[in-house]
């Protein structure tokens, strides 16, 4: 499971109506017991590693280790009991980063130690005592120190992902071959952004650099495929002028993602939630973006038509189905080429490729997965990411029976404010 999904889950649990009162009452104690158990197991390794250190160093290690555990537990209690708007965005992002880096590092240590414990289990019962050099380090001490070194690797990696990977924007150039594409649209260049999550940003200069990178491409069209904010429309305030700079000759077209509806926030009333969504929709308009709410837009050139179809969020599983593709599709029948904007890639197989009516949709553009914000790419091999175990289509270009889907790995980030091996993406398509 990726950082963004963990963060979304915690925000879902933070909602007033996300859990029954009795279940919510036991949520924090349960999580606390699990975390303390994990920490105790790791502490055995830390204690062993500092066994030969001075008493002062051993006490310092002990207070620091368990003090950090108490800090995390108090943070979780606060996060679960207070509404999200009570947390400043920077504080929330920092806290979630510490939790995730800590948990992943400790899991690495635990997996390493488990190997030793399994080995020791099979040696159990062997009463033969071998003489050892008292000055030599014991195997258990060695493994404890090695486990801490192993745990330091993900901590350092994820820290680097914050400092360097979060805004390491990459241009991905993709040639889209569409068999029935009229010659009037051949060579058309389209830029795609997705999953901006403006509420997570902490470096305005870097974000502006990403926007400038996009604008230097001078594309004919720009598509944005959802999740402009994490939860609330006001998150866009500091970046409104920045994203208003995004323009294109044929226009900027956008759609909503699951986070844009404010479903992960405790609202004072249904009216407040509705107002938030209306404010976000108005922001699209004021930025000059054409928000497609189950609608379409036709571009005509010399009598030939290209249809841009946009649906509200449609997802399967734990994500909402708000959109209406049939409604958005209506009126595009005569268009030779049909391009679909749909935030969640699961919609493609759930409806687009499944329904004969939509078989003439040439390509769908999606986002949502973030590529898990973590991956490994080795030359000559496919890119690996935990996202592949959650989504059938999670990043890049896919094709089934003549229909295509492109999944953008996202411009921003959620939860963990960084990226490791899965840099933020600006996609530039050329139609042919």
Short mmCIF file of C-alpha atoms in Angstrom, two decimals, residues 38-431:
data_model
loop_
_atom_site.label_atom_id
_atom_site.label_comp_id
_atom_site.label_asym_id
_atom_site.label_seq_id
_atom_site.Cartn_x
_atom_site.Cartn_y
_atom_site.Cartn_z
CA UNK A 38 6.52 -3.22 16.97
CA UNK A 39 8.62 -0.68 18.84
CA UNK A 40 9.36 -3.11 21.66
CA UNK A 41 10.63 -5.67 19.17
CA UNK A 42 12.85 -3.05 17.52
CA UNK A 43 13.97 -1.80 20.93
CA UNK A 44 15.48 -5.22 21.67
CA UNK A 45 17.81 -4.68 18.72
CA UNK A 46 18.60 -1.10 19.73
CA UNK A 47 19.30 -2.17 23.30
CA UNK A 48 21.61 -4.94 22.13
CA UNK A 49 23.41 -2.64 19.69
CA UNK A 50 24.19 -0.17 22.51
CA UNK A 51 25.05 -2.90 25.00
CA UNK A 52 28.74 -2.01 25.19
CA UNK A 53 28.21 1.75 25.22
CA UNK A 54 28.44 3.92 28.34
CA UNK A 55 25.43 4.17 30.66
CA UNK A 56 24.88 7.76 29.56
CA UNK A 57 24.66 6.77 25.89
CA UNK A 58 22.38 3.83 26.70
CA UNK A 59 20.00 6.10 28.66
CA UNK A 60 20.02 8.71 25.90
CA UNK A 61 19.13 6.04 23.31
CA UNK A 62 16.37 4.73 25.55
CA UNK A 63 14.78 8.14 26.22
CA UNK A 64 15.03 9.18 22.58
CA UNK A 65 13.55 5.91 21.26
CA UNK A 66 10.58 5.73 23.62
CA UNK A 67 10.10 9.50 23.65
CA UNK A 68 9.59 9.38 19.89
CA UNK A 69 7.10 6.53 20.34
CA UNK A 70 5.09 8.61 22.84
CA UNK A 71 5.19 11.59 20.44
CA UNK A 72 3.77 9.47 17.62
CA UNK A 73 1.03 8.00 19.82
CA UNK A 74 -0.02 11.45 21.07
CA UNK A 75 -0.10 12.65 17.47
CA UNK A 76 -2.34 9.77 16.42
CA UNK A 77 -4.73 10.49 19.31
CA UNK A 78 -4.87 14.14 18.27
CA UNK A 79 -5.26 13.29 14.59
CA UNK A 80 -8.15 10.96 15.31
CA UNK A 81 -9.98 13.26 17.73
CA UNK A 82 -9.59 16.69 16.10
CA UNK A 83 -11.10 17.82 12.78
CA UNK A 84 -8.61 18.06 9.92
CA UNK A 85 -8.89 21.84 9.70
CA UNK A 86 -7.55 22.03 13.28
CA UNK A 87 -4.19 20.85 11.92
CA UNK A 88 -2.16 23.30 9.91
CA UNK A 89 -1.28 21.74 6.57
CA UNK A 90 2.48 21.89 7.18
CA UNK A 91 2.09 20.24 10.58
CA UNK A 92 -0.16 17.50 9.21
CA UNK A 93 2.20 16.69 6.35
CA UNK A 94 5.25 16.71 8.65
CA UNK A 95 3.58 14.42 11.16
CA UNK A 96 2.42 11.94 8.53
CA UNK A 97 5.93 11.91 7.05
CA UNK A 98 7.46 11.07 10.42
CA UNK A 99 4.93 8.30 11.02
CA UNK A 100 5.44 6.71 7.63
CA UNK A 101 9.23 6.95 7.60
CA UNK A 102 9.31 5.53 11.13
CA UNK A 103 6.96 2.64 10.35
CA UNK A 104 8.66 1.62 7.11
CA UNK A 105 12.11 1.79 8.72
CA UNK A 106 11.01 -0.32 11.68
CA UNK A 107 9.33 -2.87 9.42
CA UNK A 108 12.66 -3.25 7.60
CA UNK A 109 14.40 -3.85 10.93
CA UNK A 110 11.76 -6.34 12.06
CA UNK A 111 11.94 -8.37 8.85
CA UNK A 112 15.70 -8.59 9.28
CA UNK A 113 15.40 -9.66 12.92
CA UNK A 114 12.75 -12.25 12.12
CA UNK A 115 15.25 -14.12 9.98
CA UNK A 116 17.53 -14.40 12.97
CA UNK A 117 14.71 -15.44 15.30
CA UNK A 118 13.60 -18.15 12.87
CA UNK A 119 17.17 -19.43 12.70
CA UNK A 120 17.45 -19.40 16.47
CA UNK A 121 14.20 -21.38 16.72
CA UNK A 122 15.65 -24.19 14.62
CA UNK A 123 18.77 -24.15 16.75
CA UNK A 124 16.67 -24.39 19.89
CA UNK A 125 17.39 -27.48 21.89
CA UNK A 126 21.03 -27.57 20.94
CA UNK A 127 22.67 -27.56 24.37
CA UNK A 128 26.18 -27.86 23.13
CA UNK A 129 28.17 -24.92 24.38
CA UNK A 130 31.05 -23.67 22.28
CA UNK A 131 33.83 -21.60 23.67
CA UNK A 132 33.91 -18.07 22.34
CA UNK A 133 36.43 -15.31 22.35
CA UNK A 134 35.02 -12.92 25.02
CA UNK A 135 36.41 -9.94 23.18
CA UNK A 136 34.58 -10.84 19.97
CA UNK A 137 31.17 -9.43 19.17
CA UNK A 138 28.37 -11.98 19.53
CA UNK A 139 26.34 -13.04 16.53
CA UNK A 140 23.22 -11.56 18.14
CA UNK A 141 24.96 -8.22 18.70
CA UNK A 142 26.20 -8.21 15.13
CA UNK A 143 22.73 -8.92 13.75
CA UNK A 144 21.18 -6.26 15.97
CA UNK A 145 23.60 -3.65 14.68
CA UNK A 146 23.14 -4.87 11.12
CA UNK A 147 19.35 -4.61 11.54
CA UNK A 148 19.66 -0.98 12.62
CA UNK A 149 21.83 -0.30 9.60
CA UNK A 150 19.20 -1.93 7.39
CA UNK A 151 16.50 0.21 9.02
CA UNK A 152 18.52 3.35 8.36
CA UNK A 153 18.42 2.70 4.61
CA UNK A 154 14.66 3.34 4.08
CA UNK A 155 14.81 6.28 6.51
CA UNK A 156 17.58 7.89 4.46
CA UNK A 157 15.86 6.98 1.20
CA UNK A 158 12.53 8.51 2.17
CA UNK A 159 14.25 11.62 3.54
CA UNK A 160 16.00 12.03 0.20
CA UNK A 161 12.64 11.56 -1.51
CA UNK A 162 11.35 14.60 0.36
CA UNK A 163 14.37 16.82 -0.25
CA UNK A 164 14.93 15.86 -3.87
CA UNK A 165 12.16 13.66 -5.27
CA UNK A 166 9.07 15.68 -4.35
CA UNK A 167 9.59 18.30 -7.06
CA UNK A 168 11.86 16.49 -9.48
CA UNK A 169 9.44 17.07 -12.36
CA UNK A 170 9.94 14.96 -15.47
CA UNK A 171 8.60 15.43 -18.98
CA UNK A 172 7.30 12.16 -20.41
CA UNK A 173 6.81 12.30 -24.18
CA UNK A 174 4.35 9.79 -25.62
CA UNK A 175 3.31 9.20 -29.21
CA UNK A 176 -0.35 8.23 -29.43
CA UNK A 177 -1.27 6.32 -32.56
CA UNK A 178 -4.99 6.60 -33.30
CA UNK A 179 -5.97 4.64 -36.44
CA UNK A 180 -8.98 6.78 -37.40
CA UNK A 181 -7.44 10.13 -36.49
CA UNK A 182 -8.27 12.73 -39.19
CA UNK A 183 -5.27 14.39 -40.80
CA UNK A 184 -6.46 17.72 -39.40
CA UNK A 185 -5.51 16.55 -35.90
CA UNK A 186 -2.29 14.72 -36.69
CA UNK A 187 0.62 16.26 -34.87
CA UNK A 188 -1.64 17.85 -32.23
CA UNK A 189 0.22 18.06 -28.92
CA UNK A 190 -1.56 17.57 -25.61
CA UNK A 191 -0.16 18.05 -22.10
CA UNK A 192 -1.55 16.13 -19.14
CA UNK A 193 -1.30 16.99 -15.46
CA UNK A 194 -2.97 15.01 -12.72
CA UNK A 195 -3.19 14.84 -8.93
CA UNK A 196 -1.83 18.28 -8.07
CA UNK A 197 -2.93 18.01 -4.40
CA UNK A 198 -2.15 21.66 -3.74
CA UNK A 199 -2.75 21.23 -0.01
CA UNK A 200 0.41 19.13 0.27
CA UNK A 201 2.91 21.52 -1.33
CA UNK A 202 5.68 23.05 0.78
CA UNK A 203 7.93 24.62 -1.89
CA UNK A 204 6.24 27.30 -4.02
CA UNK A 205 9.36 28.03 -6.06
CA UNK A 206 9.74 24.39 -7.07
CA UNK A 207 6.05 24.07 -7.98
CA UNK A 208 6.24 27.20 -10.12
CA UNK A 209 9.25 25.65 -11.86
CA UNK A 210 7.10 22.66 -12.76
CA UNK A 211 4.38 24.92 -14.20
CA UNK A 212 6.99 26.82 -16.24
CA UNK A 213 8.35 23.51 -17.51
CA UNK A 214 4.87 22.64 -18.79
CA UNK A 215 4.35 26.02 -20.45
CA UNK A 216 7.67 25.81 -22.31
CA UNK A 217 6.28 22.80 -24.18
CA UNK A 218 3.72 25.10 -25.92
CA UNK A 219 1.11 22.37 -26.42
CA UNK A 220 -2.19 22.76 -28.27
CA UNK A 221 -4.29 21.41 -25.42
CA UNK A 222 -3.87 20.80 -21.68
CA UNK A 223 -5.74 18.12 -19.74
CA UNK A 224 -5.99 17.97 -15.95
CA UNK A 225 -7.39 14.71 -14.63
CA UNK A 226 -8.45 15.44 -11.08
CA UNK A 227 -7.46 15.94 -7.43
CA UNK A 228 -6.64 19.63 -7.47
CA UNK A 229 -6.80 19.65 -3.64
CA UNK A 230 -6.58 17.17 -0.78
CA UNK A 231 -9.83 18.13 0.89
CA UNK A 232 -10.78 21.80 0.87
CA UNK A 233 -10.97 24.42 -1.87
CA UNK A 234 -9.02 26.94 0.24
CA UNK A 235 -5.89 24.80 -0.20
CA UNK A 236 -5.64 26.25 -3.70
CA UNK A 237 -5.38 29.87 -2.49
CA UNK A 238 -1.58 30.14 -2.45
CA UNK A 239 -1.26 28.45 -5.86
CA UNK A 240 -4.22 29.95 -7.70
CA UNK A 241 -2.21 32.53 -9.69
CA UNK A 242 0.46 29.96 -10.42
CA UNK A 243 -1.90 27.45 -12.03
CA UNK A 244 -3.82 30.24 -13.75
CA UNK A 245 -0.72 30.63 -15.93
CA UNK A 246 -1.53 27.31 -17.63
CA UNK A 247 -3.01 28.13 -21.03
CA UNK A 248 -3.26 26.49 -24.45
CA UNK A 249 -4.62 27.54 -27.90
CA UNK A 250 -7.45 24.98 -27.81
CA UNK A 251 -7.98 25.35 -24.08
CA UNK A 252 -7.38 23.69 -20.74
CA UNK A 253 -9.87 20.94 -19.84
CA UNK A 254 -10.24 19.43 -16.40
CA UNK A 255 -12.23 16.98 -14.35
CA UNK A 256 -12.67 16.14 -10.67
CA UNK A 257 -10.91 13.47 -8.63
CA UNK A 258 -12.06 11.65 -5.51
CA UNK A 259 -10.35 14.15 -3.17
CA UNK A 260 -12.00 17.18 -4.77
CA UNK A 261 -15.42 16.37 -3.30
CA UNK A 262 -14.32 16.87 0.30
CA UNK A 263 -15.37 13.36 1.31
CA UNK A 264 -12.50 13.00 3.81
CA UNK A 265 -13.38 16.00 6.00
CA UNK A 266 -15.76 16.54 8.91
CA UNK A 267 -18.05 19.27 7.63
CA UNK A 268 -20.27 21.37 9.87
CA UNK A 269 -23.20 20.59 7.58
CA UNK A 270 -24.02 19.13 4.16
CA UNK A 271 -24.42 22.72 2.96
CA UNK A 272 -20.81 23.52 3.96
CA UNK A 273 -19.55 20.52 1.99
CA UNK A 274 -21.59 21.57 -1.04
CA UNK A 275 -20.28 25.12 -0.79
CA UNK A 276 -16.72 23.82 -0.73
CA UNK A 277 -17.28 21.89 -3.96
CA UNK A 278 -18.94 24.89 -5.59
CA UNK A 279 -15.95 27.05 -4.62
CA UNK A 280 -13.57 24.54 -6.15
CA UNK A 281 -15.58 24.39 -9.36
CA UNK A 282 -15.57 28.19 -9.48
CA UNK A 283 -11.78 28.15 -9.06
CA UNK A 284 -11.47 26.02 -12.22
CA UNK A 285 -13.54 28.59 -14.06
CA UNK A 286 -11.56 31.58 -12.75
CA UNK A 287 -8.28 29.91 -13.71
CA UNK A 288 -9.61 29.57 -17.25
CA UNK A 289 -9.95 25.79 -17.02
CA UNK A 290 -12.96 24.14 -18.64
CA UNK A 291 -14.25 21.78 -15.95
CA UNK A 292 -16.19 18.94 -17.58
CA UNK A 293 -18.88 17.68 -15.24
CA UNK A 294 -20.20 14.74 -17.26
CA UNK A 295 -19.93 16.94 -20.35
CA UNK A 296 -18.07 17.09 -23.62
CA UNK A 297 -16.42 19.68 -25.84
CA UNK A 298 -16.08 19.38 -29.62
CA UNK A 299 -13.11 20.77 -31.53
CA UNK A 300 -13.81 21.19 -35.25
CA UNK A 301 -11.24 21.58 -38.00
CA UNK A 302 -12.22 21.57 -41.70
CA UNK A 303 -15.39 19.68 -40.94
CA UNK A 304 -13.66 17.00 -38.85
CA UNK A 305 -14.47 16.68 -35.14
CA UNK A 306 -12.48 15.70 -32.09
CA UNK A 307 -14.46 15.17 -28.88
CA UNK A 308 -13.11 15.76 -25.38
CA UNK A 309 -15.30 13.89 -22.91
CA UNK A 310 -15.02 14.54 -19.18
CA UNK A 311 -16.66 12.64 -16.33
CA UNK A 312 -16.83 13.21 -12.61
CA UNK A 313 -14.96 10.69 -10.48
CA UNK A 314 -15.84 7.10 -11.26
CA UNK A 315 -14.03 4.42 -9.33
CA UNK A 316 -14.62 0.90 -8.08
CA UNK A 317 -14.01 -0.51 -4.63
CA UNK A 318 -13.60 2.07 -1.89
CA UNK A 319 -13.73 5.10 -4.19
CA UNK A 320 -16.98 6.86 -5.21
CA UNK A 321 -18.88 6.58 -8.48
CA UNK A 322 -20.15 10.12 -9.10
CA UNK A 323 -19.90 10.37 -12.87
CA UNK A 324 -22.24 9.55 -15.72
CA UNK A 325 -20.35 8.50 -18.84
CA UNK A 326 -23.52 8.07 -20.93
CA UNK A 327 -24.46 11.67 -20.22
CA UNK A 328 -20.95 12.93 -20.99
CA UNK A 329 -20.79 10.85 -24.20
CA UNK A 330 -24.10 12.09 -25.61
CA UNK A 331 -23.58 14.35 -28.62
CA UNK A 332 -20.15 13.01 -29.56
CA UNK A 333 -21.39 10.28 -31.91
CA UNK A 334 -20.26 12.09 -35.06
CA UNK A 335 -16.77 12.88 -33.79
CA UNK A 336 -14.09 10.84 -35.53
CA UNK A 337 -11.85 10.89 -32.46
CA UNK A 338 -12.94 10.69 -28.83
CA UNK A 339 -10.69 11.46 -25.87
CA UNK A 340 -11.91 10.74 -22.33
CA UNK A 341 -10.81 12.43 -19.10
CA UNK A 342 -11.55 10.15 -16.14
CA UNK A 343 -9.59 10.44 -12.90
CA UNK A 344 -9.61 6.83 -11.70
CA UNK A 345 -8.09 4.22 -14.08
CA UNK A 346 -10.37 1.49 -12.71
CA UNK A 347 -13.20 3.19 -14.61
CA UNK A 348 -11.63 2.12 -17.92
CA UNK A 349 -12.23 -1.61 -17.46
CA UNK A 350 -15.33 -1.10 -15.31
CA UNK A 351 -17.25 0.70 -18.07
CA UNK A 352 -15.28 2.06 -21.04
CA UNK A 353 -13.92 -1.21 -22.45
CA UNK A 354 -16.85 -3.23 -21.11
CA UNK A 355 -19.72 -1.38 -22.78
CA UNK A 356 -20.07 -1.72 -26.57
CA UNK A 357 -21.54 1.79 -26.72
CA UNK A 358 -18.19 3.27 -25.71
CA UNK A 359 -15.96 1.13 -27.92
CA UNK A 360 -15.21 4.15 -30.10
CA UNK A 361 -13.55 6.06 -27.26
CA UNK A 362 -10.01 6.05 -28.57
CA UNK A 363 -8.08 6.86 -25.42
CA UNK A 364 -8.78 7.63 -21.78
CA UNK A 365 -6.54 9.84 -19.63
CA UNK A 366 -6.36 9.08 -15.91
CA UNK A 367 -4.26 9.61 -12.78
CA UNK A 368 -5.15 8.75 -9.17
CA UNK A 369 -2.49 6.10 -8.42
CA UNK A 370 0.51 8.46 -8.01
CA UNK A 371 2.55 5.43 -9.04
CA UNK A 372 2.45 4.86 -5.25
CA UNK A 373 5.06 7.67 -5.03
CA UNK A 374 7.57 4.84 -4.80
CA UNK A 375 9.15 2.58 -7.37
CA UNK A 376 12.29 1.07 -8.78
CA UNK A 377 13.34 1.35 -12.40
CA UNK A 378 16.22 -0.78 -13.68
CA UNK A 379 17.30 -0.48 -17.34
CA UNK A 380 16.05 -3.47 -19.31
CA UNK A 381 13.31 -4.32 -16.80
CA UNK A 382 9.78 -3.05 -16.19
CA UNK A 383 9.38 -0.41 -13.51
CA UNK A 384 8.29 -1.94 -10.22
CA UNK A 385 5.96 -0.22 -7.74
CA UNK A 386 3.62 -1.48 -5.01
CA UNK A 387 0.88 0.24 -7.01
CA UNK A 388 0.91 -2.72 -9.40
CA UNK A 389 -0.57 -4.93 -6.67
CA UNK A 390 -3.48 -2.52 -6.19
CA UNK A 391 -4.26 -1.41 -9.74
CA UNK A 392 -4.24 -3.34 -12.99
CA UNK A 393 -3.29 -0.11 -14.78
CA UNK A 394 -1.18 2.12 -12.55
CA UNK A 395 1.28 4.13 -14.71
CA UNK A 396 1.99 4.61 -18.40
CA UNK A 397 0.22 3.51 -21.58
CA UNK A 398 -2.10 0.50 -21.85
CA UNK A 399 -4.03 -0.97 -24.78
CA UNK A 400 -6.93 -3.41 -25.05
CA UNK A 401 -8.77 -4.26 -28.26
CA UNK A 402 -7.80 -1.02 -29.96
CA UNK A 403 -8.66 1.24 -27.01
CA UNK A 404 -5.94 2.96 -25.04
CA UNK A 405 -5.49 4.27 -21.49
CA UNK A 406 -2.75 6.49 -20.15
CA UNK A 407 -2.22 6.74 -16.39
CA UNK A 408 -0.25 9.80 -15.28
CA UNK A 409 1.71 9.26 -12.06
CA UNK A 410 0.83 12.72 -10.74
CA UNK A 411 2.23 16.22 -10.34
CA UNK A 412 1.92 16.40 -6.55
CA UNK A 413 1.89 14.04 -3.61
CA UNK A 414 -0.33 13.00 -0.73
CA UNK A 415 0.63 11.94 2.78
CA UNK A 416 4.35 11.36 2.37
CA UNK A 417 5.62 14.68 0.92
CA UNK A 418 8.08 13.09 -1.43
CA UNK A 419 8.71 10.56 -4.14
CA UNK A 420 11.24 7.77 -4.42
CA UNK A 421 11.94 6.36 -7.87
CA UNK A 422 8.55 7.63 -9.09
CA UNK A 423 9.08 11.31 -9.98
CA UNK A 424 6.23 13.76 -10.58
CA UNK A 425 5.11 13.71 -14.20
CA UNK A 426 4.15 16.14 -16.92
CA UNK A 427 3.06 14.12 -19.95
CA UNK A 428 3.30 15.46 -23.48
CA UNK A 429 1.34 13.51 -26.10
CA UNK A 430 1.61 13.80 -29.86
CA UNK A 431 -1.37 12.47 -31.83
#
